[in-house]
N, CA, C and O atoms as a MOPAC input file, in Angstrom:
PM7 MOZYME 1SCF
protein

 N     14.04500 1    30.33900 1   -14.49300 1
 C     12.63900 1    30.04700 1   -14.37800 1
 C     12.47600 1    28.61500 1   -13.89700 1
 O     13.39200 1    27.80300 1   -14.02200 1
 N     11.31600 1    28.31000 1   -13.35000 1
 C     11.05400 1    26.96500 1   -12.86000 1
 C     10.37400 1    26.14500 1   -13.95300 1
 O      9.60000 1    26.66900 1   -14.75500 1
 N     10.67900 1    24.84400 1   -13.96600 1
 C     10.08700 1    23.92900 1   -14.93300 1
 C      9.95800 1    22.55600 1   -14.29300 1
 O     10.69000 1    22.21900 1   -13.36300 1
 N      9.03300 1    21.78400 1   -14.79600 1
 C      8.92600 1    20.38500 1   -14.40000 1
 C      9.78800 1    19.59100 1   -15.37000 1
 O      9.59800 1    19.68000 1   -16.58300 1
 N     10.72500 1    18.82400 1   -14.85500 1
 C     11.61100 1    18.04100 1   -15.70800 1
 C     11.43500 1    16.55400 1   -15.42000 1
 O     11.14100 1    16.15200 1   -14.29500 1
 N     11.62200 1    15.75600 1   -16.45600 1
 C     11.53200 1    14.30000 1   -16.35900 1
 C     12.82900 1    13.74300 1   -16.92600 1
 O     13.09800 1    13.89900 1   -18.11700 1
 N     13.62700 1    13.10400 1   -16.10000 1
 C     14.92300 1    12.58900 1   -16.53800 1
 C     14.92200 1    11.09000 1   -16.78100 1
 O     15.89900 1    10.54300 1   -17.29200 1
 N     13.83000 1    10.41800 1   -16.41800 1
 C     13.73400 1     8.97600 1   -16.64200 1
 C     12.26300 1     8.59100 1   -16.69800 1
 O     11.39700 1     9.36300 1   -16.28600 1
 N     11.98800 1     7.41900 1   -17.19900 1
 C     10.61200 1     6.93200 1   -17.26400 1
 C     10.12800 1     6.58700 1   -15.86300 1
 O     10.92100 1     6.24100 1   -14.98700 1
 N      8.82100 1     6.68300 1   -15.66300 1
 C      8.26600 1     6.32300 1   -14.37400 1
 C      6.97200 1     7.05300 1   -14.10500 1
 O      6.44400 1     7.74700 1   -14.97400 1
 N      6.47500 1     6.89700 1   -12.92000 1
 C      5.23500 1     7.52800 1   -12.50500 1
 C      5.45400 1     8.96600 1   -12.07600 1
 O      6.48600 1     9.56500 1   -12.38100 1
 N      4.47900 1     9.51600 1   -11.36500 1
 C      4.56500 1    10.91100 1   -10.93600 1
 C      5.78000 1    11.21200 1   -10.06400 1
 O      6.20000 1    12.36600 1    -9.97300 1
 N      6.34100 1    10.21000 1    -9.43200 1
 C      7.48200 1    10.44000 1    -8.54300 1
 C      8.74000 1    10.87500 1    -9.29700 1
 O      9.66800 1    11.39200 1    -8.67400 1
 N      8.80000 1    10.68300 1   -10.61200 1
 C      9.98800 1    11.10200 1   -11.37000 1
 C      9.90900 1    12.55900 1   -11.81900 1
 O     10.88800 1    13.09400 1   -12.34100 1
 N      8.76900 1    13.20600 1   -11.62500 1
 C      8.63100 1    14.61700 1   -11.97800 1
 C      9.35700 1    15.45800 1   -10.93900 1
 O      9.16200 1    15.27100 1    -9.73800 1
 N     10.18900 1    16.37800 1   -11.39600 1
 C     10.94500 1    17.22600 1   -10.47700 1
 C     10.82300 1    18.68200 1   -10.89700 1
 O     10.83700 1    18.99800 1   -12.08600 1
 N     10.70500 1    19.56800 1    -9.90900 1
 C     10.73900 1    21.00600 1   -10.17800 1
 C     12.20300 1    21.42000 1   -10.18900 1
 O     12.94700 1    21.10800 1    -9.25900 1
 N     12.61800 1    22.12300 1   -11.24300 1
 C     14.02100 1    22.53000 1   -11.36700 1
 C     14.10400 1    23.93700 1   -11.93700 1
 O     13.20100 1    24.39100 1   -12.63900 1
 N     15.19700 1    24.61700 1   -11.62700 1
 C     15.49300 1    25.91400 1   -12.24300 1
 C     16.18300 1    25.65300 1   -13.57800 1
 O     17.18100 1    24.93500 1   -13.64100 1
 N     15.65300 1    26.23100 1   -14.62400 1
 C     16.24000 1    26.08300 1   -15.96000 1
 C     16.42400 1    27.47100 1   -16.56300 1
 O     15.72800 1    28.40800 1   -16.17300 1
 N     17.34900 1    27.61600 1   -17.50700 1
 C     17.54100 1    28.92900 1   -18.12200 1
 C     16.31500 1    29.35400 1   -18.92800 1
 O     15.64400 1    28.52400 1   -19.54200 1
 N     16.03500 1    30.64100 1   -18.91800 1
 C     14.92600 1    31.17400 1   -19.70300 1
 C     15.25800 1    31.02900 1   -21.19000 1
 O     16.36900 1    31.35700 1   -21.60500 1
 N     14.30700 1    30.54200 1   -21.99600 1
 C     14.56800 1    30.43400 1   -23.43500 1
 C     14.89000 1    31.80200 1   -24.03000 1
 O     14.38000 1    32.82500 1   -23.57200 1
 N     15.73500 1    31.80900 1   -25.04900 1
 C     16.11600 1    33.06400 1   -25.69300 1
 C     15.49600 1    33.15300 1   -27.08200 1
 O     15.35100 1    32.15200 1   -27.78300 1
 N     15.14200 1    34.35200 1   -27.45500 1
 C     14.67400 1    34.60300 1   -28.81300 1
 C     15.91600 1    34.84700 1   -29.66300 1
 O     16.67800 1    35.78100 1   -29.40900 1
 N     16.11300 1    34.00900 1   -30.66600 1
 C     17.32700 1    34.09400 1   -31.47000 1
 C     17.08700 1    34.60600 1   -32.88400 1
 O     18.03700 1    34.94500 1   -33.58900 1
 N     15.80900 1    34.66600 1   -33.31100 1
 C     15.49800 1    35.13900 1   -34.66400 1
 C     14.32200 1    36.10300 1   -34.59600 1
 O     13.56500 1    36.11000 1   -33.62600 1
 N     14.18100 1    36.90400 1   -35.62300 1
 C     13.09700 1    37.88800 1   -35.67900 1
 C     11.71700 1    37.25700 1   -35.79700 1
 O     10.72100 1    37.90600 1   -35.47600 1
 N     11.63200 1    36.00600 1   -36.25200 1
 C     10.32900 1    35.36500 1   -36.43600 1
 C      9.92900 1    34.49600 1   -35.24200 1
 O      9.03100 1    33.66400 1   -35.37000 1
 N     10.56800 1    34.67000 1   -34.09400 1
 C     10.25600 1    33.92000 1   -32.88400 1
 C      9.62200 1    34.83200 1   -31.83700 1
 O      9.85800 1    36.04000 1   -31.81800 1
 N      8.81200 1    34.22700 1   -30.96700 1
 C      8.22300 1    34.94900 1   -29.83900 1
 C      8.42300 1    34.11400 1   -28.57900 1
 O      8.62900 1    32.90200 1   -28.65400 1
 N      8.36000 1    34.76300 1   -27.43600 1
 C      8.43800 1    34.08900 1   -26.14500 1
 C      7.13500 1    34.37300 1   -25.41800 1
 O      6.78400 1    35.53300 1   -25.19900 1
 N      6.41400 1    33.31900 1   -25.04000 1
 C      5.10500 1    33.44900 1   -24.40700 1
 C      5.24300 1    33.14300 1   -22.92200 1
 O      5.77400 1    32.09800 1   -22.54500 1
 N      4.76300 1    34.05800 1   -22.07500 1
 C      4.78500 1    33.83200 1   -20.63500 1
 C      3.52000 1    33.07900 1   -20.24500 1
 O      2.41100 1    33.53900 1   -20.51700 1
 N      3.68300 1    31.93000 1   -19.61200 1
 C      2.55800 1    31.09300 1   -19.20200 1
 C      2.27100 1    31.35900 1   -17.73300 1
 O      3.15700 1    31.22500 1   -16.88900 1
 N      1.03800 1    31.73400 1   -17.42700 1
 C      0.62700 1    31.99500 1   -16.03500 1
 C     -0.00700 1    30.76600 1   -15.39000 1
 O      0.11000 1    30.57100 1   -14.18000 1
 N     -0.68000 1    29.93400 1   -16.19500 1
 C     -1.35200 1    28.75100 1   -15.66500 1
 C     -1.51000 1    27.73100 1   -16.79000 1
 O     -1.53500 1    28.09300 1   -17.96600 1
 N     -1.61500 1    26.46600 1   -16.42300 1
 C     -1.83700 1    25.40500 1   -17.40200 1
 C     -2.91300 1    24.46400 1   -16.88100 1
 O     -3.17100 1    24.40500 1   -15.67900 1
 N     -3.52100 1    23.75000 1   -17.77200 1
 C     -4.51000 1    22.75100 1   -17.39900 1
 C     -3.94300 1    21.35400 1   -17.59100 1
 O     -3.08100 1    21.13600 1   -18.44200 1
 N     -4.42600 1    20.42200 1   -16.80600 1
 C     -4.02500 1    19.02400 1   -16.94500 1
 C     -5.29100 1    18.21900 1   -17.19300 1
 O     -6.22300 1    18.24200 1   -16.38900 1
 N     -5.31200 1    17.51400 1   -18.30300 1
 C     -6.45600 1    16.68900 1   -18.66400 1
 C     -6.32300 1    15.30600 1   -18.03900 1
 O     -5.21800 1    14.88000 1   -17.70300 1
 N     -7.44600 1    14.60300 1   -17.88000 1
 C     -7.37400 1    13.25500 1   -17.30300 1
 C     -6.40400 1    12.33300 1   -18.04700 1
 O     -5.71000 1    11.53600 1   -17.41600 1
 N     -6.34700 1    12.43100 1   -19.36400 1
 C     -5.42400 1    11.56000 1   -20.11000 1
 C     -3.97200 1    11.85900 1   -19.75200 1
 O     -3.13400 1    10.95700 1   -19.76500 1
 N     -3.66400 1    13.11800 1   -19.43100 1
 C     -2.29600 1    13.48500 1   -19.06200 1
 C     -1.84600 1    12.76100 1   -17.79600 1
 O     -0.77600 1    12.15400 1   -17.78100 1
 N     -2.64500 1    12.81800 1   -16.74300 1
 C     -2.20100 1    12.17500 1   -15.50300 1
 C     -2.37800 1    10.66300 1   -15.54700 1
 O     -1.68200 1     9.95000 1   -14.82400 1
 N     -3.28700 1    10.15300 1   -16.37000 1
 C     -3.41300 1     8.69800 1   -16.50600 1
 C     -2.19900 1     8.11400 1   -17.22100 1
 O     -1.74600 1     7.02000 1   -16.88500 1
 N     -1.67300 1     8.84000 1   -18.20500 1
 C     -0.48500 1     8.36100 1   -18.91100 1
 C      0.73300 1     8.37800 1   -17.99400 1
 O      1.60500 1     7.52100 1   -18.13500 1
 N      0.82300 1     9.32000 1   -17.06200 1
 C      1.94400 1     9.39000 1   -16.13100 1
 C      1.83500 1     8.31700 1   -15.06000 1
 O      2.85100 1     7.84800 1   -14.54800 1
 N      0.60700 1     7.92300 1   -14.71400 1
 C      0.40900 1     6.96600 1   -13.63600 1
 C      0.60900 1     5.59900 1   -14.12100 1
 O      0.48400 1     4.64600 1   -13.35200 1

């Protein structure tokens, strides 16, 4: 699956799209939620900038 990864501190230029392994459900009390879309609030991008 694709994910945004951050390997070091910095601005938006340090955000990278990468292929990562899909999380596994390892216990009966866990669930895996498929995310179709996310929202970004002004505070989110201001903190990155």
